[in-house]
Coordinates of C-alpha atoms and ligand atoms in Angstrom, one line a residue:
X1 CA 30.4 -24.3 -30.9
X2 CA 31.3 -24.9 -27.1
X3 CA 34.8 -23.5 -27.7
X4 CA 33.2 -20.2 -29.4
X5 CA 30.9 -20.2 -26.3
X6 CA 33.4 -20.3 -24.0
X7 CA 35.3 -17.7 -25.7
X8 CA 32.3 -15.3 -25.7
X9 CA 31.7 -16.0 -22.1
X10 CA 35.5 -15.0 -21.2
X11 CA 35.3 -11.9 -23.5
X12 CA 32.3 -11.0 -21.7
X13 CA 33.2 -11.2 -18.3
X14 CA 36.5 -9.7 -19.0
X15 CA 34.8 -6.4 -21.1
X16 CA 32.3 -6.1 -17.9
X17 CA 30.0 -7.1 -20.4
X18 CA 26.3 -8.6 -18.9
X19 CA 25.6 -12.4 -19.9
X20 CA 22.5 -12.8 -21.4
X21 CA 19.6 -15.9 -20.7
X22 CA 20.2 -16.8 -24.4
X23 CA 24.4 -16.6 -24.3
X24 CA 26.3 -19.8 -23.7
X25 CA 27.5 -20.0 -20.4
X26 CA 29.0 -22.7 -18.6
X27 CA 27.2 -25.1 -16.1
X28 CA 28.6 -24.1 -12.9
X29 CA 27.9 -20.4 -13.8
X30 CA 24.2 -20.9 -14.4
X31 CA 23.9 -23.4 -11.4
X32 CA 25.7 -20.9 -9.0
X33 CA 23.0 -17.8 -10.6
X34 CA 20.3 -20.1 -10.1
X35 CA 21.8 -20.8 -6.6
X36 CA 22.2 -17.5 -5.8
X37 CA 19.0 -16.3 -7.4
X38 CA 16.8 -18.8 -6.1
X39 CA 18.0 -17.9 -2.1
X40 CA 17.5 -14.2 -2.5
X41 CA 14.1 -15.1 -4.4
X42 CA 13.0 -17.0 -0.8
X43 CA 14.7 -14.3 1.2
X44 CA 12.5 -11.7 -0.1
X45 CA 9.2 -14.3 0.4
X46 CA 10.2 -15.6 3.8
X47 CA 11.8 -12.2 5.1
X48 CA 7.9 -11.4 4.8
X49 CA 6.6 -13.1 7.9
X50 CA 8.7 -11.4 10.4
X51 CA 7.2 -7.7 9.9
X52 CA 3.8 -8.7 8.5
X53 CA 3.1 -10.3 11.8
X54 CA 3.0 -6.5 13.1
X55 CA 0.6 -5.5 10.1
X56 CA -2.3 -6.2 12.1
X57 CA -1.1 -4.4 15.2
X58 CA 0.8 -1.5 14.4
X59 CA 0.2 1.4 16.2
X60 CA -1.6 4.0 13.6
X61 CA -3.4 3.6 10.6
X62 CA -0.4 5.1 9.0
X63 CA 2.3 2.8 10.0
X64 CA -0.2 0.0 8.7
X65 CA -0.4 1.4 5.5
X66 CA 3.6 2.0 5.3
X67 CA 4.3 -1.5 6.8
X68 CA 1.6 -3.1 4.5
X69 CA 3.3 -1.8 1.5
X70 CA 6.4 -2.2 2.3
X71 CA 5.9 -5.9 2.9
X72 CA 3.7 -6.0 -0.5
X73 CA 7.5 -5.0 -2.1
X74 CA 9.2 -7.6 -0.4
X75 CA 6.7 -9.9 -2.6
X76 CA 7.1 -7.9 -5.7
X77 CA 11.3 -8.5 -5.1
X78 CA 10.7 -12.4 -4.8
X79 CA 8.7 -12.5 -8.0
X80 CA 11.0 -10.6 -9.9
X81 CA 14.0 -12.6 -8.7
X82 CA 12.0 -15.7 -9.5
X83 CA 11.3 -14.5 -13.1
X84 CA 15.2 -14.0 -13.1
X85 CA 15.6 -17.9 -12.1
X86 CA 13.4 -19.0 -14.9
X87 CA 15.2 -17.2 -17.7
X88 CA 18.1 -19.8 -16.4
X89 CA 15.6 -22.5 -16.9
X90 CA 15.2 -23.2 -13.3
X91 CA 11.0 -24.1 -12.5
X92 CA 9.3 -21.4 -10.0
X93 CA 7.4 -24.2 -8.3
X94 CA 10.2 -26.2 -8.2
X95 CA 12.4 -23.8 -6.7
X96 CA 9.7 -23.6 -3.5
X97 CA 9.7 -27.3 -3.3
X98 CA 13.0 -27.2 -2.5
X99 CA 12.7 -24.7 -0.1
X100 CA 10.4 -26.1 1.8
X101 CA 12.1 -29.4 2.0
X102 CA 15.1 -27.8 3.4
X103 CA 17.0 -28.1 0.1
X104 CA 17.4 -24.5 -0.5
X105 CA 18.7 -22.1 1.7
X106 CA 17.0 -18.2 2.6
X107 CA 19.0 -15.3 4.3
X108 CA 19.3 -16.6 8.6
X109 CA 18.3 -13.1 9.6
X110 CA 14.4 -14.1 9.3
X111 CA 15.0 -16.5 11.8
X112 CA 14.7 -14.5 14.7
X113 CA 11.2 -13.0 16.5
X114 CA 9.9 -10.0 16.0
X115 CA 9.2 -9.0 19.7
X116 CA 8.2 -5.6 19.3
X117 CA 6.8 -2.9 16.7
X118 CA 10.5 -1.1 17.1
X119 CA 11.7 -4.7 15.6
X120 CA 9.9 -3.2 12.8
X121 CA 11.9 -0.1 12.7
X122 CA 15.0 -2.1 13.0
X123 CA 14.1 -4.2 10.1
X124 CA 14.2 -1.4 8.3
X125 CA 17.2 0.0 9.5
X126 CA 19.6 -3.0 10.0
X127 CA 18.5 -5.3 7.7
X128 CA 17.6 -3.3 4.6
X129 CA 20.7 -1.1 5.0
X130 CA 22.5 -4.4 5.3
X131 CA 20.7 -5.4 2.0
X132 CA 21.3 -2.3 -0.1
X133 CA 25.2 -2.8 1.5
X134 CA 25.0 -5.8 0.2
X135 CA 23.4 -5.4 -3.3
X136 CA 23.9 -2.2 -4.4
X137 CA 27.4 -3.9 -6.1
X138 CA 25.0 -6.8 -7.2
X139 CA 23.9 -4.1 -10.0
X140 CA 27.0 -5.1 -12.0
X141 CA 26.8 -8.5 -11.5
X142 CA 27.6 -10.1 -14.3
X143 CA 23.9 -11.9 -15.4
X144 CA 21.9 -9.5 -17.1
X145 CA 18.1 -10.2 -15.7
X146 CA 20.0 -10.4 -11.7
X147 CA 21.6 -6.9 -12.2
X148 CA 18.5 -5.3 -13.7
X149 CA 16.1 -6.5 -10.9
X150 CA 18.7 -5.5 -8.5
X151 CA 18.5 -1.4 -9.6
X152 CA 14.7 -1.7 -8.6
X153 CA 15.1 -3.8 -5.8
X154 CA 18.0 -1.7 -4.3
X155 CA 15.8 1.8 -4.9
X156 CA 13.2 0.1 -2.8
X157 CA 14.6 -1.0 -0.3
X158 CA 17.0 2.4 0.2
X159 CA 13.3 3.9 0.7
X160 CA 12.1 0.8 2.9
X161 CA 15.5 1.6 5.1
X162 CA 14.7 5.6 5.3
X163 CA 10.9 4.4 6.9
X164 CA 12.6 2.3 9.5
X165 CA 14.9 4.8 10.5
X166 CA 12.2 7.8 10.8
X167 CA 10.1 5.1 12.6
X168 CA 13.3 4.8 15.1
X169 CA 13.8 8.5 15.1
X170 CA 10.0 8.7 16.2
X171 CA 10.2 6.3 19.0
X172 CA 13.6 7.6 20.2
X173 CA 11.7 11.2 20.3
X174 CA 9.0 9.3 22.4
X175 CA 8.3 8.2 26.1
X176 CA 11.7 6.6 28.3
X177 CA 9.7 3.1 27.5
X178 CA 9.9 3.3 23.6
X179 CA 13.4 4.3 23.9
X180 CA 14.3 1.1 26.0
X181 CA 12.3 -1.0 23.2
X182 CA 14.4 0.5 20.6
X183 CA 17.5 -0.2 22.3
X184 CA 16.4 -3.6 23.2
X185 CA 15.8 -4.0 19.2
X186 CA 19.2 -3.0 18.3
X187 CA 20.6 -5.1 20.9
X188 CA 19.1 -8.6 19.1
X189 CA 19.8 -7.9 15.7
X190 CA 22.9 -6.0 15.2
X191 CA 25.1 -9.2 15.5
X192 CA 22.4 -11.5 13.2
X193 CA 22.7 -8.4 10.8
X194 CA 26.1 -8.6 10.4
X195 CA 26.1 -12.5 10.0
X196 CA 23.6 -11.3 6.8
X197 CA 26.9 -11.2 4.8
X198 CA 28.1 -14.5 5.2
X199 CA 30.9 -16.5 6.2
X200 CA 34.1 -14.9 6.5
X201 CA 36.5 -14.3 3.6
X202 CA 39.0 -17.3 4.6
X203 CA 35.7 -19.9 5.4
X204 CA 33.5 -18.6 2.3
X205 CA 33.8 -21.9 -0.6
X206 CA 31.8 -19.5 -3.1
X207 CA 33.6 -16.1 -2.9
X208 CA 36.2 -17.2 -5.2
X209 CA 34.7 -18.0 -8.5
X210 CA 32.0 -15.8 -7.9
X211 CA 34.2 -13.0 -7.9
X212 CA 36.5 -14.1 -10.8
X213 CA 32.5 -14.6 -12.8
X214 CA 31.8 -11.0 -12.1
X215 CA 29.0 -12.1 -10.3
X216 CA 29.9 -11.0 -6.3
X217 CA 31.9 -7.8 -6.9
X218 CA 33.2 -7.8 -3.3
X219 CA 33.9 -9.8 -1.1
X220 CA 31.6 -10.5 2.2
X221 CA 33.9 -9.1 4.9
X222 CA 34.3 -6.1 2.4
X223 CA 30.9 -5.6 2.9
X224 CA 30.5 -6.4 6.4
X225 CA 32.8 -3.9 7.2
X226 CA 31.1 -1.1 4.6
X227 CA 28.3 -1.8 6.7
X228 CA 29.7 -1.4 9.8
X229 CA 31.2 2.0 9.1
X230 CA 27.6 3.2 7.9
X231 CA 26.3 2.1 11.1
X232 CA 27.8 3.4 13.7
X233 CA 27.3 7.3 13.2
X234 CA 23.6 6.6 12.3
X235 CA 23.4 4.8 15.5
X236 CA 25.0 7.8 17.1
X237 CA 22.6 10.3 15.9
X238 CA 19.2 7.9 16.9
X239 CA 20.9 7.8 20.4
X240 CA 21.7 4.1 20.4
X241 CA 24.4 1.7 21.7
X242 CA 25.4 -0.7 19.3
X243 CA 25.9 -4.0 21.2
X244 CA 30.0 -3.9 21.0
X245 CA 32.4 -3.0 23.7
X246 CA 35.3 -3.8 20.9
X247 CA 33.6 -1.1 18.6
X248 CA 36.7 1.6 18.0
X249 CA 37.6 3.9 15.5
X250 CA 40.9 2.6 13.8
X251 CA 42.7 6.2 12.3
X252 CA 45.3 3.7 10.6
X253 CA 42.9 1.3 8.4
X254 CA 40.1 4.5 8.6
X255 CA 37.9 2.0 9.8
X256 CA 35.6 1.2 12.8
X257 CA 36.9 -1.8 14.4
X258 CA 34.7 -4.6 15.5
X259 CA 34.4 -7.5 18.0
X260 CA 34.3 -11.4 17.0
X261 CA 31.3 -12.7 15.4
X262 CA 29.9 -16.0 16.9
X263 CA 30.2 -18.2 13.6
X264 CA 28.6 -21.0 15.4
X265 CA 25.5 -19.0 15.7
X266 CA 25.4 -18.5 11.6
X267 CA 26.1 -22.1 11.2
X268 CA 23.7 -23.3 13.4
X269 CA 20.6 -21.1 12.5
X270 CA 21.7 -21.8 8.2
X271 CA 21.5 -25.9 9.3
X272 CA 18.0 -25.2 10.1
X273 CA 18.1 -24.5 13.9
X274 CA 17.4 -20.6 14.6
X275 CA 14.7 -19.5 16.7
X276 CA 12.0 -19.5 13.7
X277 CA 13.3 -21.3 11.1
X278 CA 10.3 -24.6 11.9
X279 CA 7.7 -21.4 12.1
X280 CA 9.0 -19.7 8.8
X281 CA 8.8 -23.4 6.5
X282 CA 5.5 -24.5 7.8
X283 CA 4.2 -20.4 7.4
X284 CA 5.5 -21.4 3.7
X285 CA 4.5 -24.8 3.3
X286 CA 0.7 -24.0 4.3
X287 CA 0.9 -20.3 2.1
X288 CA 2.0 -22.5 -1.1
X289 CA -1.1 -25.1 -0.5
X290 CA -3.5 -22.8 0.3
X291 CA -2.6 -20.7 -3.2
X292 CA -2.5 -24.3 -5.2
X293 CA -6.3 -23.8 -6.4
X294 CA -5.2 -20.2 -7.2
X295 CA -2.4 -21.5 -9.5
X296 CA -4.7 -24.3 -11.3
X297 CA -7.2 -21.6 -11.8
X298 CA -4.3 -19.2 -13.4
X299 CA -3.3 -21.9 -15.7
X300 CA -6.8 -23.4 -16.9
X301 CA -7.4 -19.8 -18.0
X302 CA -4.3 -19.1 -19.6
X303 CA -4.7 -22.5 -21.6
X304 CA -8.1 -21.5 -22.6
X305 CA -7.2 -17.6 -23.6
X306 CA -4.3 -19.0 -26.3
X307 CA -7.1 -21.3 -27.7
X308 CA -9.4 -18.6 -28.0
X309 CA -6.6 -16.9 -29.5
X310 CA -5.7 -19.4 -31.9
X311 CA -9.1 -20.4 -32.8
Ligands
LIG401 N1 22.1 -16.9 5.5 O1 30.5 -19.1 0.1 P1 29.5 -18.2 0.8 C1 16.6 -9.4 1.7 C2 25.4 -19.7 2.8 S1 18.2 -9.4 2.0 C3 21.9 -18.1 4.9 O2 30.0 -16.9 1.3 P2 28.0 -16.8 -1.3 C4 15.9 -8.0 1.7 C5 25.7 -19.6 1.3 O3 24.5 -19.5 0.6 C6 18.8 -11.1 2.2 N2 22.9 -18.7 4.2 O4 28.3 -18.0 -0.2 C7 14.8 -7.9 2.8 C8 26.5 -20.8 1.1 O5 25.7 -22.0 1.1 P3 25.4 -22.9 -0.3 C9 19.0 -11.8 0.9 C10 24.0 -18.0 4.0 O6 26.8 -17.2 -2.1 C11 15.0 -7.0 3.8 C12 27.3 -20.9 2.3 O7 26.6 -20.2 3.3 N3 20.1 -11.3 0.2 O8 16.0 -10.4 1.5 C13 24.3 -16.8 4.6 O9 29.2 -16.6 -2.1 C14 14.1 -6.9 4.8 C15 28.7 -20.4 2.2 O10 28.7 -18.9 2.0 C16 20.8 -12.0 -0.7 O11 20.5 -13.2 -0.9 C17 23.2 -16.2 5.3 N4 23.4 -15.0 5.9 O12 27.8 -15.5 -0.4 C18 13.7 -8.6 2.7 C19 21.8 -11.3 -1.5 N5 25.5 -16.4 4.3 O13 24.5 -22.0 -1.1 C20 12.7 -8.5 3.8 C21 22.4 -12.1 -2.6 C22 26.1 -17.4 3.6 O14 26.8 -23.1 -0.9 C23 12.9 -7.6 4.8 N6 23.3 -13.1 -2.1 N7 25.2 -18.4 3.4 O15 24.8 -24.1 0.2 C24 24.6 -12.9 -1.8 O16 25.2 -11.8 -1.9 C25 25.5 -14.1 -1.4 O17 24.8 -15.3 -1.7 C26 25.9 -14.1 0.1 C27 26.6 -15.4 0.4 C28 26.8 -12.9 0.5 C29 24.6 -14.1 1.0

């Protein structure tokens, strides 16, 4: 049976085929899913925090209602990556234990402040264009429910990146002071932005058998790089300096070149030791036991409506 399994599985990765919930896989490939899953899953719920501390003082009624909904997407993304996790067998509430014990990573860009409402815009600029860099090849990853969230999530978030770029365009149109907070905003997370993407190639332990699964379809200073190129001539037409005296054009690779990335920076804010990473847990820990009554509400009804229905 195993042997068949194992056949089907290689069949199906080789004929860019999806693997299903149900299909045979073997236990590193659903562990590294679940791995993979699980992080983006508390991405999405932790990456809330940093813009919805701005819900409540954004400048217009209409910039709360985009920012309010924009963050109400970021939830809808973690559940559906959660649902994702489960179909592997992995346990929701689980999955945030371990998160809040430190046991499971989230993305180290929400580990820096939001110091100002153009950190907003940024957000939605750097961050989700870094995103939809990053998962837009995702789509064709090889696990079925992971590749179908994926198309929403990516349509979502192209739209979430379009709001923070109009709201930069907006500011940049505005007084000599917004301009300086936009700049100021570009300044702090360009380089965490690129860090988004991960280690590089030659330091990256997971690249290589996620690749050959089908799962990561390029490699992370492929994408690092992608994003890079997309930057700079949006940053030219908002009027901004990206933070990089090494940033040239390179006419031989047709690519922008790029200064060093401080790695220790990644490492250190992953281990647990950014700027926000204590705030970001305890945000989560208190969330998760102030919804616990909401949970064992859920479930005493849900029991009592299959007994109704079997009755
Ligand atoms: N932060 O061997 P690799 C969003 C870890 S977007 C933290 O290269 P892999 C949308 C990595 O997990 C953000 N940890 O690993 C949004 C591994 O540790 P492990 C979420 C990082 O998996 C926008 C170790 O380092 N997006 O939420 C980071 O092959 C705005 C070695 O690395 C995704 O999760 C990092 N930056 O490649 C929401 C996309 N980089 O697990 C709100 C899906 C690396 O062995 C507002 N994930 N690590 O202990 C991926 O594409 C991959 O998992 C990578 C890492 C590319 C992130």
């Amino acid at each position: 049976m195993t042997d068949l399994g194992e056949k089907t599985f290689a069949e199906t990765i080789a004929k860019d085929q999806r693997v299903e919930p149900r299909d045979w896989m073997p236990e590193g490939y659903r562990k590294t899913m679940i791995r993979q899953i699980a992080q983006h899953a508390h991405s999405e719920i932790i990456g809330m925090q940093p813009e919805g501390e701005w819900i409540t003082r954004a400048p217009s009624l209409r910039r709360k209602a985009i920012l309010l909904a924009k963050v109400q997407d970021e939830a809808g993304h973690g559940l559906y990556l959660y649902s994702a996790a489960e179909t592997l067998g992995a346990d929701r509430g689980d999955l945030t234990r371990r998160l809040i014990e430190g046991k499971q990573k989230y993305s180290s860009i929400f580990n820096y402040p939001t110091l100002s409402f153009a950190d907003v815009g940024v957000i939605g600029w750097l961050v989700d264009g870094a995103a939809i860099c990053n998962q837009v090849p995702l789509c064709r990853s090889s696990f079925g429910p992971y590749g179908r969230a994926m198309i929403r999530i990516c349509k979502e978030e192209s739209f979430h990146q379009r709001q923070g770029y109009e709201l930069l365009m907006t500011m940049m149109r505005g007084t000599g002071a917004q301009r300086e907070m936009v700049q100021d905003a570009v300044n702090r997370w360009w380089w965490p932005s690129l860090m988004m993407f991960g280690p590089p190639d030659d330091k990256s332990p997971n690249s290589a058998q996620s690749m050959a699964w089908k799962i990561k379809r390029h490699s992370n200073d492929e994408l690092r790089q992608r994003f890079v190129d997309m930057s700079v001539p949006q940053a030219e037409a908002l009027g901004v300096t990206l933070p990089d005296p090494d940033l040239s054009w390179n006419e031989e690779r047709g690519h922008w070149d790029f200064g060093a990335i401080d790695w220790s920076e990644l490492q250190r804010v992953i281990s647990g030791d950014g700027p926000c990473n204590a705030l970001r847990i305890e945000n989560r820990r208190r969330a998760d036991e102030d919804g616990a009554w909401v949970r064992e509400a859920a479930a005493v009804h849900a029991a009592k409506a299959s007994r109704r229905q079997e009755a």
